[in-house]
C-alpha positions as a Python dict, from the first residue, in 0.01 Angstrom:
ca = {
    (1, 'X'): (0, 0, 0),
    (2, 'X'): (-322, 206, 53),
    (3, 'X'): (-312, 438, 339),
    (4, 'X'): (-576, 435, 604),
    (5, 'X'): (-698, 790, 767),
    (6, 'X'): (-903, 740, 1073),
    (7, 'X'): (-1102, 1049, 1113),
    (8, 'X'): (-1325, 1221, 1386),
    (9, 'X'): (-1065, 1144, 1676),
    (10, 'X'): (-1161, 1318, 1975),
    (11, 'X'): (-907, 1176, 2226),
    (12, 'X'): (-544, 1090, 2295),
    (13, 'X'): (-627, 732, 2346),
    (14, 'X'): (-812, 683, 2022),
    (15, 'X'): (-549, 867, 1821),
    (16, 'X'): (-244, 648, 1997),
    (17, 'X'): (-435, 342, 1952),
    (18, 'X'): (-526, 414, 1565),
    (19, 'X'): (-145, 456, 1505),
    (20, 'X'): (-40, 168, 1687),
    (21, 'X'): (-301, -38, 1481),
    (22, 'X'): (-132, 77, 1163),
    (23, 'X'): (-314, 410, 1070),
    (24, 'X'): (-115, 633, 859),
    (25, 'X'): (-313, 944, 915),
    (26, 'X'): (-549, 1084, 1191),
    (27, 'X'): (-827, 1328, 1115),
    (28, 'X'): (-870, 1608, 1406),
    (29, 'X'): (-1201, 1786, 1307),
    (30, 'X'): (-1122, 2132, 1443),
    (31, 'X'): (-1373, 2433, 1534),
    (32, 'X'): (-1591, 2364, 1236),
    (33, 'X'): (-1925, 2557, 1191),
    (34, 'X'): (-2128, 2242, 1226),
    (35, 'X'): (-2294, 2051, 1496),
    (36, 'X'): (-2080, 1729, 1530),
    (37, 'X'): (-1971, 1552, 1828),
    (38, 'X'): (-1659, 1465, 1642),
    (39, 'X'): (-1553, 1858, 1668),
    (40, 'X'): (-1306, 1963, 1896),
    (41, 'X'): (-1114, 2268, 1977),
    (42, 'X'): (-755, 2377, 1866),
    (43, 'X'): (-609, 2328, 2197),
    (44, 'X'): (-758, 1966, 2241),
    (45, 'X'): (-605, 1904, 1909),
    (46, 'X'): (-285, 2009, 1999),
    (47, 'X'): (-304, 1794, 2304),
    (48, 'X'): (-387, 1481, 2102),
    (49, 'X'): (-132, 1529, 1853),
    (50, 'X'): (173, 1568, 2094),
    (51, 'X'): (297, 1206, 2022),
    (52, 'X'): (133, 1164, 1679),
    (53, 'X'): (300, 1208, 1339),
    (54, 'X'): (95, 1253, 1061),
    (55, 'X'): (-189, 1482, 1163),
    (56, 'X'): (-478, 1609, 945),
    (57, 'X'): (-657, 1909, 1047),
    (58, 'X'): (-982, 1907, 902),
    (59, 'X'): (-1125, 2265, 866),
    (60, 'X'): (-1414, 2463, 727),
    (61, 'X'): (-1216, 2788, 734),
    (62, 'X'): (-1347, 3152, 663),
    (63, 'X'): (-1005, 3275, 553),
    (64, 'X'): (-657, 3150, 476),
    (65, 'X'): (-539, 3338, 778),
    (66, 'X'): (-761, 3087, 997),
    (67, 'X'): (-595, 2822, 819),
    (68, 'X'): (-239, 2978, 881),
    (69, 'X'): (-313, 3005, 1254),
    (70, 'X'): (-409, 2662, 1299),
    (71, 'X'): (-67, 2521, 1111),
    (72, 'X'): (169, 2746, 1308),
    (73, 'X'): (13, 2603, 1649),
    (74, 'X'): (-52, 2212, 1544),
    (75, 'X'): (217, 2173, 1267),
    (76, 'X'): (-12, 1893, 1084),
    (77, 'X'): (86, 1712, 808),
    (78, 'X'): (-191, 1843, 616),
    (79, 'X'): (-492, 2067, 649),
    (80, 'X'): (-820, 1931, 494),
    (81, 'X'): (-1037, 2200, 330),
    (82, 'X'): (-1387, 2037, 411),
    (83, 'X'): (-1629, 2297, 322),
    (84, 'X'): (-1736, 2430, -7),
    (85, 'X'): (-1437, 2643, -48),
    (86, 'X'): (-1350, 2766, -419),
    (87, 'X'): (-1048, 2681, -578),
    (88, 'X'): (-921, 3057, -562),
    (89, 'X'): (-942, 3015, -176),
    (90, 'X'): (-745, 2713, -199),
    (91, 'X'): (-496, 2878, -405),
    (92, 'X'): (-482, 3158, -131),
    (93, 'X'): (-430, 2889, 141),
    (94, 'X'): (-147, 2715, -77),
    (95, 'X'): (36, 3020, -106),
    (96, 'X'): (35, 3100, 259),
    (97, 'X'): (187, 2741, 387),
    (98, 'X'): (501, 2602, 343),
    (99, 'X'): (527, 2337, 77),
    (100, 'X'): (562, 2068, 343),
    (101, 'X'): (219, 2122, 472),
    (102, 'X'): (-24, 1933, 215),
    (103, 'X'): (-372, 2039, 124),
    (104, 'X'): (-644, 1800, 85),
    (105, 'X'): (-967, 1952, -70),
    (106, 'X'): (-1304, 1776, -35),
    (107, 'X'): (-1496, 1703, -327),
    (108, 'X'): (-1842, 1638, -234),
    (109, 'X'): (-2068, 1392, -395),
    (110, 'X'): (-2441, 1369, -345),
    (111, 'X'): (-2646, 1026, -349),
    (112, 'X'): (-2683, 1067, -744),
    (113, 'X'): (-2342, 1073, -805),
    (114, 'X'): (-2317, 1449, -867),
    (115, 'X'): (-2010, 1660, -760),
    (116, 'X'): (-2130, 1957, -567),
    (117, 'X'): (-1916, 2234, -704),
    (118, 'X'): (-1872, 2558, -489),
    (119, 'X'): (-2050, 2848, -551),
    (120, 'X'): (-1918, 3054, -859),
    (121, 'X'): (-1715, 2770, -994),
    (122, 'X'): (-1732, 2652, -1358),
    (123, 'X'): (-1886, 2286, -1340),
    (124, 'X'): (-1717, 2215, -1685),
    (125, 'X'): (-1357, 2290, -1531),
    (126, 'X'): (-1384, 2290, -1165),
    (127, 'X'): (-1217, 1965, -1078),
    (128, 'X'): (-938, 1997, -1351),
    (129, 'X'): (-843, 2331, -1211),
    (130, 'X'): (-858, 2183, -851),
    (131, 'X'): (-625, 1907, -966),
    (132, 'X'): (-345, 2184, -1044),
    (133, 'X'): (-381, 2340, -693),
    (134, 'X'): (-423, 2050, -429),
    (135, 'X'): (-214, 1776, -336),
    (136, 'X'): (-526, 1537, -250),
    (137, 'X'): (-883, 1516, -327),
    (138, 'X'): (-1098, 1346, -83),
    (139, 'X'): (-1425, 1216, -213),
    (140, 'X'): (-1679, 1227, 32),
    (141, 'X'): (-2066, 1162, 29),
    (142, 'X'): (-2308, 1489, 109),
    (143, 'X'): (-2656, 1477, 171),
    (144, 'X'): (-2808, 1753, 405),
    (145, 'X'): (-2486, 1767, 595),
    (146, 'X'): (-2111, 1750, 491),
    (147, 'X'): (-1897, 1452, 613),
    (148, 'X'): (-1975, 1181, 855),
    (149, 'X'): (-2305, 1100, 701),
    (150, 'X'): (-2240, 727, 732),
    (151, 'X'): (-2350, 669, 365),
    (152, 'X'): (-2145, 563, 57),
    (153, 'X'): (-2182, 731, -285),
    (154, 'X'): (-2128, 590, -632),
    (155, 'X'): (-1753, 467, -626),
    (156, 'X'): (-1742, 462, -997),
    (157, 'X'): (-1800, 843, -988),
    (158, 'X'): (-1492, 867, -771),
    (159, 'X'): (-1296, 615, -1007),
    (160, 'X'): (-1376, 885, -1291),
    (161, 'X'): (-1257, 1187, -1086),
    (162, 'X'): (-934, 1022, -994),
    (163, 'X'): (-865, 928, -1378),
    (164, 'X'): (-985, 1274, -1494),
    (165, 'X'): (-765, 1502, -1237),
    (166, 'X'): (-476, 1279, -1196),
    (167, 'X'): (-451, 1390, -814),
    (168, 'X'): (-384, 1114, -549),
    (169, 'X'): (-738, 1042, -412),
    (170, 'X'): (-877, 951, -70),
    (171, 'X'): (-1202, 775, -51),
    (172, 'X'): (-1449, 869, 236),
    (173, 'X'): (-1827, 823, 316),
    (174, 'X'): (-1983, 542, 460),
    (175, 'X'): (-1676, 302, 458),
    (176, 'X'): (-1669, -2, 698),
    (177, 'X'): (-1459, -293, 771),
    (178, 'X'): (-1726, -485, 555),
    (179, 'X'): (-1720, -289, 225),
    (180, 'X'): (-1372, -86, 204),
    (181, 'X'): (-1191, -357, 36),
    (182, 'X'): (-1473, -339, -288),
    (183, 'X'): (-1425, 56, -258),
    (184, 'X'): (-1042, 23, -284),
    (185, 'X'): (-1094, -243, -602),
    (186, 'X'): (-1322, -9, -777),
    (187, 'X'): (-1154, 317, -713),
    (188, 'X'): (-764, 216, -636),
    (189, 'X'): (-734, 529, -418),
    (190, 'X'): (-430, 679, -233),
    (191, 'X'): (-598, 631, 57),
    (192, 'X'): (-922, 551, 261),
    (193, 'X'): (-1099, 769, 520),
    (194, 'X'): (-1312, 642, 799),
    (195, 'X'): (-1487, 772, 1092),
    (196, 'X'): (-1861, 666, 1167),
    (197, 'X'): (-1766, 320, 1037),
    (198, 'X'): (-1532, 247, 1317),
    (199, 'X'): (-1711, 415, 1621),
    (200, 'X'): (-1905, 284, 1902),
    (201, 'X'): (-2077, 637, 1911),
    (202, 'X'): (-2006, 949, 1745),
    (203, 'X'): (-1655, 1070, 1848),
    (204, 'X'): (-1554, 744, 2018),
    (205, 'X'): (-1357, 494, 1812),
    (206, 'X'): (-1412, 106, 1850),
    (207, 'X'): (-1102, -51, 1887),
    (208, 'X'): (-1192, -383, 1716),
    (209, 'X'): (-1370, -219, 1453),
    (210, 'X'): (-1052, 31, 1372),
    (211, 'X'): (-815, -297, 1350),
    (212, 'X'): (-1067, -454, 1120),
    (213, 'X'): (-1085, -173, 904),
    (214, 'X'): (-697, -153, 848),
    (215, 'X'): (-684, -518, 815),
    (216, 'X'): (-956, -498, 527),
    (217, 'X'): (-772, -196, 384),
    (218, 'X'): (-442, -370, 361),
    (219, 'X'): (-564, -656, 176),
    (220, 'X'): (-502, -488, -154),
    (221, 'X'): (-125, -429, -160),
    (222, 'X'): (-101, -167, -403),
    (223, 'X'): (-318, 44, -614),
    (224, 'X'): (-198, 189, -949),
}
């Protein structure tokens, strides 16, 4: 069964509703250096996660120690490195964490279907090398901003990346209750990730859309 991650949660009310509706993970966007109404403080994240199991801390850290501080205080299921962190940085983070804390690395895909590599990375080997380090790769749409664009990318590109690196994949970017089933059928991901597609406004989830999204994602019983 495909897992569902509801991202950009800003309140305990929305977090509890998402989990009770069947979400497998909730994403908390913590102190990222971008202008988004889905951003919350670490203190708020701790408050929201008190009664929640699989929390993903979405970060754009400057150092591995920044990640370690969040993990120590929040104790998330996973950390999602959502910037353009090079593989060497991802490896530093991995070496500083206990094995039970998973690492999700975002791969940014533009509207032309190109993967935007971190500066200094060899484009020919970036994804294969990442596949040896991270636990999951999350493929998101990038425009002039990273994440929360509300726009889809070419899912056949995501399918190709999945087949190339052999990691469990998470699809994000412009997913909605109406198109998530199609995305799943094309990519066959481990999980799907949604933020803007289930909102009333940025940072506030729509209960009907959350339920509808999860129901649609569950229509595909398994992806291999």
